Short mmCIF file of C-alpha atoms in Angstrom, two decimals:
data_model
loop_
_atom_site.label_atom_id
_atom_site.label_comp_id
_atom_site.label_asym_id
_atom_site.label_seq_id
_atom_site.Cartn_x
_atom_site.Cartn_y
_atom_site.Cartn_z
CA GLU Z 445 -128.66 244.15 -39.73
CA VAL Z 446 -128.55 241.11 -41.42
CA ASP Z 447 -125.99 242.84 -44.20
CA LEU Z 448 -123.33 243.99 -41.67
CA GLU Z 449 -122.80 240.50 -40.10
CA GLU Z 450 -122.50 239.52 -43.05
CA ARG Z 451 -119.79 242.08 -44.18
CA LEU Z 452 -118.27 241.44 -40.70
CA CYS Z 453 -118.00 237.66 -41.59
CA GLU Z 454 -116.42 238.69 -44.64
CA LEU Z 455 -113.73 240.33 -42.33
CA ASP Z 456 -112.96 237.09 -40.64
CA LEU Z 457 -112.73 235.08 -43.55
CA ARG Z 458 -110.19 236.70 -44.83
CA SER Z 459 -107.56 235.04 -47.01
CA ASP Z 460 -103.36 234.98 -45.74
CA SER Z 461 -102.93 237.33 -48.34
CA ASP Z 462 -104.46 239.99 -47.06
CA VAL Z 463 -102.34 240.58 -44.28
CA PRO Z 464 -100.48 243.80 -44.29
CA ASP Z 465 -96.90 242.38 -45.09
CA VAL Z 466 -94.40 243.24 -42.13
CA PRO Z 467 -91.08 245.28 -42.93
CA PRO Z 468 -88.15 242.54 -43.81
CA PRO Z 469 -85.57 242.77 -41.30
CA THR Z 470 -82.33 244.16 -41.51
CA ASP Z 471 -78.98 242.07 -41.59
CA SER Z 472 -77.39 242.09 -38.34
CA THR Z 473 -73.92 240.44 -39.43
CA PRO Z 474 -71.08 242.05 -38.37
CA GLU Z 475 -69.08 244.07 -40.76
CA ILE Z 476 -66.23 241.48 -40.24
CA LEU Z 477 -67.25 238.91 -40.69
CA LYS Z 478 -68.96 239.72 -43.33
CA LYS Z 479 -65.70 240.73 -44.55
CA ALA Z 480 -64.08 237.71 -43.58
CA LEU Z 481 -67.07 235.43 -45.15
CA SER Z 482 -67.82 237.65 -48.38
CA GLY Z 483 -65.90 235.67 -50.26
CA LEU Z 484 -68.44 232.27 -49.88
CA SER Z 485 -71.49 231.74 -51.25
CA ALA Z 486 -74.52 232.60 -49.24
CA ARG Z 487 -75.28 228.75 -48.00
CA TRP Z 488 -71.75 228.36 -45.93
CA LYS Z 489 -71.85 231.81 -45.37
CA ASN Z 490 -75.61 231.37 -43.11
CA TRP Z 491 -72.97 227.96 -42.17
CA TRP Z 492 -70.43 229.79 -40.82
CA ILE Z 493 -72.23 232.51 -39.28
CA ARG Z 494 -74.32 230.53 -37.37
CA GLY Z 495 -71.99 228.12 -35.78
CA ILE Z 496 -69.28 231.10 -35.11
CA LEU Z 497 -73.08 232.51 -33.44
CA THR Z 498 -73.58 228.86 -30.96
CA LEU Z 499 -70.73 228.61 -30.26
CA ALA Z 500 -70.02 232.58 -28.83
CA MET Z 501 -73.94 231.87 -26.95
CA ILE Z 502 -72.65 228.33 -25.84
CA SER Z 503 -69.31 230.38 -23.88
CA GLY Z 504 -71.86 232.65 -22.62
CA PHE Z 505 -74.46 230.27 -21.47
CA PHE Z 506 -71.70 228.65 -19.33
CA LEU Z 507 -70.70 231.02 -17.93
CA ILE Z 508 -74.04 231.94 -17.11
CA ILE Z 509 -73.61 228.89 -15.00
CA TYR Z 510 -70.97 229.30 -13.98
CA LEU Z 511 -71.72 232.36 -11.34
CA GLY Z 512 -74.82 230.30 -10.08
CA SER Z 513 -78.66 230.67 -9.50
CA PHE Z 514 -79.43 233.60 -9.42
CA MET Z 515 -77.34 234.70 -12.80
CA LEU Z 516 -79.48 231.35 -14.31
CA MET Z 517 -82.71 233.04 -13.42
CA LEU Z 518 -82.26 236.70 -14.47
CA LEU Z 519 -81.24 235.13 -17.04
CA VAL Z 520 -84.71 233.48 -17.75
CA LEU Z 521 -86.79 236.24 -16.99
CA SER Z 522 -84.44 238.84 -19.83
CA ILE Z 523 -84.93 235.47 -22.63
CA GLN Z 524 -88.44 236.14 -21.09
CA VAL Z 525 -88.75 239.82 -21.76
CA LYS Z 526 -87.35 239.73 -24.65
CA CYS Z 527 -89.30 237.42 -26.44
CA TYR Z 528 -92.36 239.19 -25.57
CA HIS Z 529 -91.09 242.05 -27.14
CA GLU Z 530 -90.85 240.90 -31.29
CA ILE Z 531 -94.26 238.83 -30.52
CA ILE Z 532 -95.41 242.03 -29.43
CA THR Z 533 -93.96 243.92 -32.04
CA ILE Z 534 -95.60 241.34 -34.94
CA GLY Z 535 -98.77 242.48 -33.54
CA TYR Z 536 -97.43 246.18 -33.38
CA ARG Z 537 -95.64 246.07 -37.20
CA VAL Z 538 -98.42 244.50 -38.90
CA TYR Z 539 -101.54 247.09 -37.12
CA HIS Z 540 -99.62 250.41 -37.10
CA SER Z 541 -101.31 251.76 -39.48
CA TYR Z 542 -104.35 252.27 -36.68
CA ASP Z 543 -102.93 254.00 -34.62
CA LEU Z 544 -104.60 250.99 -32.24
CA PRO Z 545 -104.97 254.03 -28.22
CA TRP Z 546 -102.57 252.33 -25.52
CA PHE Z 547 -101.86 249.22 -27.32
CA ARG Z 548 -98.21 249.41 -26.62
CA SER Z 549 -98.61 250.38 -23.61
CA LEU Z 550 -100.98 247.78 -21.61
CA SER Z 551 -99.51 245.58 -23.52
CA TRP Z 552 -96.21 246.45 -21.29
CA TYR Z 553 -97.93 246.86 -17.91
CA PHE Z 554 -99.71 243.23 -18.57
CA LEU Z 555 -96.23 242.58 -18.75
CA LEU Z 556 -96.01 243.60 -15.77
CA CYS Z 557 -98.81 242.24 -14.18
CA VAL Z 558 -98.53 238.59 -14.65
CA ASN Z 559 -94.31 238.39 -13.79
CA TYR Z 560 -95.68 240.54 -10.37
CA PHE Z 561 -98.34 237.70 -9.80
CA PHE Z 562 -95.53 234.91 -10.73
CA TYR Z 563 -92.34 236.06 -9.29
CA GLY Z 564 -94.05 236.07 -6.19
CA GLU Z 565 -95.99 233.26 -5.81
CA THR Z 566 -92.53 232.25 -5.46
CA VAL Z 567 -91.04 234.40 -3.28
CA ALA Z 568 -94.35 232.85 -1.65
CA ASP Z 569 -92.95 229.90 -2.11
CA TYR Z 570 -89.31 229.47 -1.67
CA PHE Z 571 -88.17 232.31 0.45
CA ALA Z 572 -91.18 232.66 3.72
CA THR Z 573 -88.19 232.79 6.40
CA PHE Z 574 -86.28 235.77 4.44
CA VAL Z 575 -90.09 237.43 4.16
CA GLN Z 576 -90.90 236.48 8.18
CA ARG Z 577 -88.44 238.79 9.15
CA ARG Z 578 -89.57 242.03 6.81
CA GLU Z 579 -93.00 243.37 7.87
CA GLN Z 580 -92.98 244.78 4.52
CA LEU Z 581 -92.91 242.03 2.63
CA GLN Z 582 -95.73 239.87 4.92
CA PHE Z 583 -97.98 242.66 3.83
CA LEU Z 584 -97.31 241.25 0.20
CA ILE Z 585 -96.67 238.31 0.11
CA ARG Z 586 -99.76 237.82 2.32
CA TYR Z 587 -102.43 240.14 -0.01
CA HIS Z 588 -100.36 239.28 -3.26
CA ARG Z 589 -102.79 237.24 -4.91
CA PHE Z 590 -105.89 240.76 -4.01
CA ILE Z 591 -102.83 242.77 -4.78
CA SER Z 592 -102.12 240.57 -8.60
CA PHE Z 593 -105.79 240.91 -9.44
CA ALA Z 594 -106.09 244.17 -8.37
CA LEU Z 595 -102.98 245.29 -10.48
CA TYR Z 596 -104.65 242.85 -13.86
CA LEU Z 597 -107.90 244.93 -13.53
CA THR Z 598 -106.81 248.40 -13.83
CA GLY Z 599 -105.10 247.24 -16.71
CA PHE Z 600 -108.70 245.85 -17.60
CA CYS Z 601 -110.98 249.03 -17.03
CA MET Z 602 -108.18 250.96 -18.72
CA PHE Z 603 -109.05 248.84 -22.40
CA VAL Z 604 -111.91 249.11 -21.90
CA LEU Z 605 -111.70 252.84 -21.32
CA SER Z 606 -109.22 252.98 -24.46
CA LEU Z 607 -111.90 250.92 -26.96
CA VAL Z 608 -112.82 253.60 -30.10
CA LYS Z 609 -115.91 252.38 -31.90
CA LYS Z 610 -113.66 252.21 -35.24
CA HIS Z 611 -111.11 250.09 -34.07
CA TYR Z 612 -113.26 248.16 -31.55
CA ARG Z 613 -112.64 243.89 -32.97
CA LEU Z 614 -108.83 244.72 -34.26
CA GLN Z 615 -109.11 245.90 -30.44
CA PHE Z 616 -110.22 242.72 -29.83
CA TYR Z 617 -107.72 241.18 -31.41
CA MET Z 618 -104.82 242.62 -30.02
CA PHE Z 619 -106.10 242.41 -26.30
CA ALA Z 620 -105.92 238.30 -27.49
CA TRP Z 621 -103.21 239.01 -29.42
CA THR Z 622 -101.21 239.96 -26.02
CA HIS Z 623 -102.90 236.75 -23.61
CA VAL Z 624 -101.86 234.73 -25.54
CA THR Z 625 -98.25 236.39 -26.05
CA LEU Z 626 -98.33 236.15 -22.03
CA LEU Z 627 -99.56 232.44 -21.02
CA ILE Z 628 -96.85 231.68 -24.34
CA THR Z 629 -93.81 233.44 -22.82
CA VAL Z 630 -94.30 234.63 -19.54
CA THR Z 631 -96.62 231.45 -17.83
CA GLN Z 632 -93.15 228.89 -20.18
CA SER Z 633 -90.79 230.98 -18.63
CA HIS Z 634 -92.31 230.18 -14.87
CA LEU Z 635 -92.23 226.25 -15.62
CA VAL Z 636 -88.38 226.88 -15.90
CA ILE Z 637 -87.80 229.12 -12.78
CA GLN Z 638 -89.55 226.03 -10.96
CA ASN Z 639 -87.70 223.43 -12.47
CA LEU Z 640 -84.16 224.67 -11.41
CA PHE Z 641 -85.51 225.24 -7.87
CA GLU Z 642 -85.80 221.81 -7.81
CA GLY Z 643 -82.22 221.24 -8.96
CA MET Z 644 -79.95 222.93 -11.57
CA ILE Z 645 -80.05 218.61 -13.61
CA TRP Z 646 -83.55 219.53 -14.85
CA PHE Z 647 -82.57 222.59 -15.90
CA LEU Z 648 -79.48 222.14 -17.87
CA VAL Z 649 -80.14 218.80 -19.62
CA PRO Z 650 -83.88 219.74 -20.96
CA ILE Z 651 -82.78 222.62 -22.90
CA SER Z 652 -79.10 221.22 -23.41
CA SER Z 653 -81.27 218.30 -25.18
CA VAL Z 654 -83.36 220.80 -27.20
CA ILE Z 655 -79.81 222.44 -28.24
CA CYS Z 656 -78.00 219.25 -29.41
CA ASN Z 657 -80.74 218.28 -31.18
CA ASP Z 658 -81.64 221.86 -32.95
CA ILE Z 659 -77.60 221.39 -33.51
CA THR Z 660 -78.08 218.06 -35.00
CA ALA Z 661 -81.05 217.69 -36.99
CA TYR Z 662 -79.16 221.53 -38.61
CA ILE Z 663 -75.42 219.35 -39.18
CA PHE Z 664 -77.31 216.41 -40.40
CA GLY Z 665 -79.92 218.28 -42.66
CA PHE Z 666 -76.70 220.31 -43.99
CA PHE Z 667 -74.82 217.70 -44.38
CA PHE Z 668 -77.11 214.29 -45.34
CA GLY Z 669 -80.59 215.76 -45.44
CA ARG Z 670 -82.54 214.83 -49.01
CA THR Z 671 -86.67 213.95 -47.97
CA PRO Z 672 -88.40 217.25 -46.80
CA LEU Z 673 -90.23 216.50 -43.00
CA ILE Z 674 -92.71 218.52 -43.59
CA LYS Z 675 -94.01 221.78 -45.13
CA LEU Z 676 -94.67 223.84 -42.99
CA SER Z 677 -90.82 223.98 -42.23
CA PRO Z 678 -89.23 223.85 -45.82
CA LYS Z 679 -85.70 223.17 -44.63
CA LYS Z 680 -86.23 220.32 -42.41
CA THR Z 681 -85.16 216.73 -43.60
CA TRP Z 682 -85.86 213.73 -43.16
CA GLU Z 683 -82.38 212.60 -42.38
CA GLY Z 684 -81.81 216.09 -39.82
CA PHE Z 685 -85.15 214.16 -38.02
CA ILE Z 686 -83.10 210.87 -36.67
CA GLY Z 687 -80.09 212.29 -37.14
CA GLY Z 688 -80.90 215.14 -34.97
CA PHE Z 689 -83.26 212.11 -32.50
CA PHE Z 690 -80.48 209.56 -31.62
CA SER Z 691 -77.59 211.74 -31.37
CA THR Z 692 -79.50 214.29 -28.59
CA VAL Z 693 -80.22 210.91 -26.86
CA VAL Z 694 -76.92 210.28 -26.34
CA PHE Z 695 -75.59 213.58 -25.10
CA GLY Z 696 -78.47 213.63 -22.46
CA PHE Z 697 -78.31 210.04 -21.20
CA ILE Z 698 -74.02 210.83 -20.85
CA PHE Z 699 -74.24 214.92 -19.80
CA SER Z 700 -76.47 213.67 -17.06
CA TYR Z 701 -73.78 210.79 -16.63
CA PHE Z 702 -72.10 214.10 -16.11
CA LEU Z 703 -73.73 216.10 -13.23
CA ALA Z 704 -75.07 214.01 -11.35
CA GLN Z 705 -72.17 212.90 -10.29
CA HIS Z 706 -72.31 217.51 -8.81
CA GLN Z 707 -73.83 218.03 -5.42
CA TYR Z 708 -73.73 222.05 -7.48
CA PHE Z 709 -76.75 220.72 -10.01
CA VAL Z 710 -78.72 217.15 -8.37
CA CYS Z 711 -79.01 219.44 -5.16
CA PRO Z 712 -82.57 222.06 -5.07
CA VAL Z 713 -81.79 224.90 -5.31
CA GLU Z 714 -82.41 226.87 -1.69
CA TYR Z 715 -81.76 230.08 0.23
CA ASN Z 716 -80.48 230.74 2.92
CA SER Z 717 -81.50 233.61 4.90
CA GLU Z 718 -78.49 233.46 7.13
CA THR Z 719 -75.69 234.30 4.21
CA ASN Z 720 -78.93 235.58 1.97
CA ARG Z 721 -77.39 233.56 -0.47
CA PHE Z 722 -79.22 230.83 -2.86
CA VAL Z 723 -77.40 227.03 -2.04
CA THR Z 724 -77.37 224.38 -3.57
CA GLU Z 725 -76.16 221.70 -1.31
CA CYS Z 726 -77.36 218.25 0.40
CA GLU Z 727 -77.41 214.45 0.35
CA PRO Z 728 -77.90 213.01 -3.16
CA SER Z 729 -81.32 211.32 -3.49
CA GLU Z 730 -81.46 207.90 -4.52
CA LEU Z 731 -82.18 209.11 -8.58
CA PHE Z 732 -78.78 210.57 -7.94
CA GLN Z 733 -76.98 207.34 -6.53
CA MET Z 734 -75.30 205.02 -8.66
CA LYS Z 735 -76.51 201.39 -8.76
CA LYS Z 736 -76.02 198.02 -10.39
CA TYR Z 737 -78.78 197.50 -13.18
CA SER Z 738 -79.40 193.64 -15.50
CA VAL Z 739 -78.91 194.47 -18.85
CA PRO Z 740 -81.25 192.69 -21.02
CA PRO Z 741 -80.71 189.37 -22.63
CA LEU Z 742 -80.41 190.00 -26.35
CA LEU Z 743 -78.06 192.79 -24.63
CA GLN Z 744 -75.47 191.22 -23.88
CA ALA Z 745 -74.61 189.12 -26.76
CA VAL Z 746 -73.33 192.87 -27.91
CA LEU Z 747 -72.26 194.73 -25.31
CA GLY Z 748 -70.88 191.75 -23.16
CA TRP Z 749 -72.13 192.74 -20.49
CA GLU Z 750 -74.65 191.56 -17.10
CA THR Z 751 -74.50 194.54 -15.58
CA VAL Z 752 -74.19 198.07 -15.72
CA ASN Z 753 -73.52 200.92 -13.48
CA MET Z 754 -75.06 203.95 -13.84
CA TYR Z 755 -77.65 206.41 -11.92
CA PRO Z 756 -81.38 206.06 -12.45
CA PHE Z 757 -81.79 209.67 -12.98
CA GLN Z 758 -80.14 208.69 -16.95
CA MET Z 759 -83.23 206.81 -17.19
CA HIS Z 760 -85.43 209.75 -16.89
CA SER Z 761 -83.12 211.13 -18.83
CA PHE Z 762 -83.49 209.42 -22.02
CA ALA Z 763 -88.46 210.98 -21.35
CA LEU Z 764 -85.92 214.39 -21.25
CA SER Z 765 -84.46 214.06 -24.78
CA THR Z 766 -86.58 211.25 -26.88
CA PHE Z 767 -88.92 214.65 -25.96
CA ALA Z 768 -86.74 217.13 -26.78
CA SER Z 769 -85.90 216.07 -29.97
CA LEU Z 770 -89.11 213.77 -31.33
CA ILE Z 771 -91.94 216.24 -29.35
CA GLY Z 772 -89.97 219.96 -28.88
CA PRO Z 773 -89.54 220.50 -32.48
CA PHE Z 774 -93.07 220.92 -33.17
CA GLY Z 775 -92.60 223.97 -30.65
CA GLY Z 776 -90.47 225.58 -34.24
CA PHE Z 777 -92.80 224.20 -36.58
CA PHE Z 778 -95.54 225.93 -35.23
CA ALA Z 779 -93.06 229.24 -34.92
CA SER Z 780 -93.16 228.40 -38.49
CA GLY Z 781 -96.38 228.51 -39.50
CA PHE Z 782 -97.14 231.72 -37.32
CA LYS Z 783 -94.13 233.59 -39.19
CA ARG Z 784 -95.19 231.93 -42.20
CA ALA Z 785 -99.13 233.55 -41.56
CA PHE Z 786 -97.43 236.28 -40.42
CA LYS Z 787 -94.49 236.87 -44.33
CA ILE Z 788 -91.94 237.12 -41.84
CA LYS Z 789 -88.80 235.08 -42.31
CA ASP Z 790 -87.69 235.63 -38.38
CA PHE Z 791 -89.21 236.87 -35.40
CA ALA Z 792 -86.20 239.31 -35.26
CA ASP Z 793 -83.06 240.32 -36.06
CA THR Z 794 -80.96 239.19 -32.61
CA ILE Z 795 -79.41 237.35 -33.42
CA PRO Z 796 -76.92 236.91 -36.70
CA GLY Z 797 -77.73 234.18 -38.73
CA HIS Z 798 -80.24 232.32 -35.69
CA GLY Z 799 -83.45 235.69 -36.61
CA GLY Z 800 -85.08 236.68 -33.17
CA ILE Z 801 -84.15 235.61 -29.89
CA MET Z 802 -87.61 233.96 -29.91
CA ASP Z 803 -86.48 232.09 -32.53
CA ARG Z 804 -84.13 230.17 -30.91
CA PHE Z 805 -86.88 229.34 -27.17
CA ASP Z 806 -89.70 228.43 -29.20
CA CYS Z 807 -88.30 224.70 -28.75
CA GLN Z 808 -87.90 225.29 -24.89
CA TYR Z 809 -90.74 227.01 -23.90
CA LEU Z 810 -92.53 223.64 -24.76
CA MET Z 811 -89.80 221.76 -23.25
CA ALA Z 812 -90.18 223.71 -20.10
CA THR Z 813 -93.69 222.49 -20.05
CA PHE Z 814 -93.56 218.70 -20.30
CA VAL Z 815 -90.84 218.71 -17.43
CA HIS Z 816 -91.84 219.94 -15.68
CA VAL Z 817 -95.14 217.87 -15.62
CA TYR Z 818 -92.18 215.33 -15.53
CA ILE Z 819 -91.03 215.88 -12.30
CA THR Z 820 -94.80 216.73 -10.49
CA SER Z 821 -95.92 212.71 -12.27
CA PHE Z 822 -93.36 211.18 -11.30
CA ILE Z 823 -90.57 212.03 -9.62
CA ARG Z 824 -91.59 215.24 -6.52
CA GLY Z 825 -92.66 213.62 -2.36
CA PRO Z 826 -92.72 216.06 -0.68
CA ASN Z 827 -89.99 218.64 0.43
CA PRO Z 828 -89.08 218.32 3.95
CA SER Z 829 -87.74 221.50 4.01
CA LYS Z 830 -89.95 223.64 2.38
CA LEU Z 831 -93.21 221.87 5.07
CA LEU Z 832 -90.84 223.22 7.94
CA LYS Z 833 -90.70 226.58 6.10
CA GLN Z 834 -94.21 227.03 6.73
CA LEU Z 835 -94.43 226.17 10.23
CA LEU Z 836 -92.24 228.21 11.21
CA ILE Z 837 -94.62 231.22 9.66
CA LEU Z 838 -97.57 229.64 11.79
CA GLN Z 839 -98.50 231.81 14.85
CA PRO Z 840 -96.94 229.41 17.97
CA GLU Z 841 -100.49 227.96 18.58
CA GLN Z 842 -100.58 226.56 15.68
CA GLN Z 843 -96.87 225.06 15.51
CA LEU Z 844 -97.55 223.83 19.56
CA SER Z 845 -100.67 222.12 17.72
CA VAL Z 846 -98.68 220.39 14.57
CA TYR Z 847 -96.10 219.09 17.26
CA LYS Z 848 -98.98 217.66 19.96
CA THR Z 849 -100.65 216.50 16.53
CA LEU Z 850 -97.70 215.22 15.04
CA LYS Z 851 -96.17 214.03 18.80
CA SER Z 852 -99.23 211.80 18.97
CA HIS Z 853 -99.17 210.12 15.54
CA LEU Z 854 -96.31 208.83 16.29
CA VAL Z 855 -96.49 207.68 19.65
CA GLU Z 856 -99.51 205.54 17.11
CA LYS Z 857 -96.48 204.42 14.50
CA GLY Z 858 -94.28 202.62 17.14
CA ILE Z 859 -92.24 205.68 16.53
CA LEU Z 860 -91.51 207.50 19.61
CA GLN Z 861 -91.90 205.41 23.39
CA PRO Z 862 -95.49 206.39 24.67
CA SER Z 863 -93.19 207.37 27.86
CA LEU Z 864 -92.50 210.31 25.85
CA ARG Z 865 -96.45 211.18 26.36
CA GLY Z 866 -97.03 214.64 27.86
#
């Protein structure tokens, strides 16, 4: 038994060189681009391919923004599923020779379960009045967490039943692989949607800041890069890192100024049960109302201004941009380390010149968590609209009890006249 344990420990301590090779991705660059750029060096050919595809993706992103909040949610869901697929596929390719039973089926089943749980929570949170009108949905929402747990438990039991003696250890590796992938993709994408419901500006500024940092860091590194930044990603340079930081802070400040002027971007996204549509109409909060600020004495001599008019949100954009440019890239470094561990260049070959979807969104998931924590810690206050929706779900006697308690409280505070006491 001791010899067996020692041999198992040796297997656990295998070097990275023992990891099976993953087949290299194919070149998915369109033939028309290949012919047009055939006379260029590999470095400049990659530059043009990345640039053209980047402009195409940004144009498509603006189109989806124009189509509204619901389309943005579908976009987030699509990206989540594709990222999950790319990571799971790597695991499948690495260990496919073992022919693990039910691995891929269970991986997708767990994805379905976790999405059912998170999107059900969102429906219960933001679509209360809509649910109240439909008895079938009332049942699903009332027992949502129990149903979610039962679905997950079914998958768990299926995994246990699929265990094969000669593959025990490997099957548990892949079980952990699936759950970590769920944590990285599904949980973070849920936070992205939560941020979107706070107002489209909380969705657009963080995502655009990461995109801006990615582009400007690449440009500064391409033209001026000389000093390597980190061994995990040899192409990253200090020049690109620093240039990306300053560019992103300036971009975030200016971009926030333009978005803060429009209700469409600053108002919380709410579902109107009468029109069955998402609406973004409100009286903008103080964050999005122009205020006058005094310029620090040191800057007055440089700028020549004593005061400056700006939106309070622009101050918050500085924090978002700083995180996107200084901490966000570590999501990319983490992804680089992951790819090196499995001897792959990209997660997939979905986007020519860029790699897979996960290669483009490795920093976005880290950013989504930060924005959610930032909102809940420094921004979000009581939401009267959400509270009202919850009150409307209560039974009439419960609503009457709340009404009496609230009225008594308002009388004590002197807001209502004592004569109104019933």
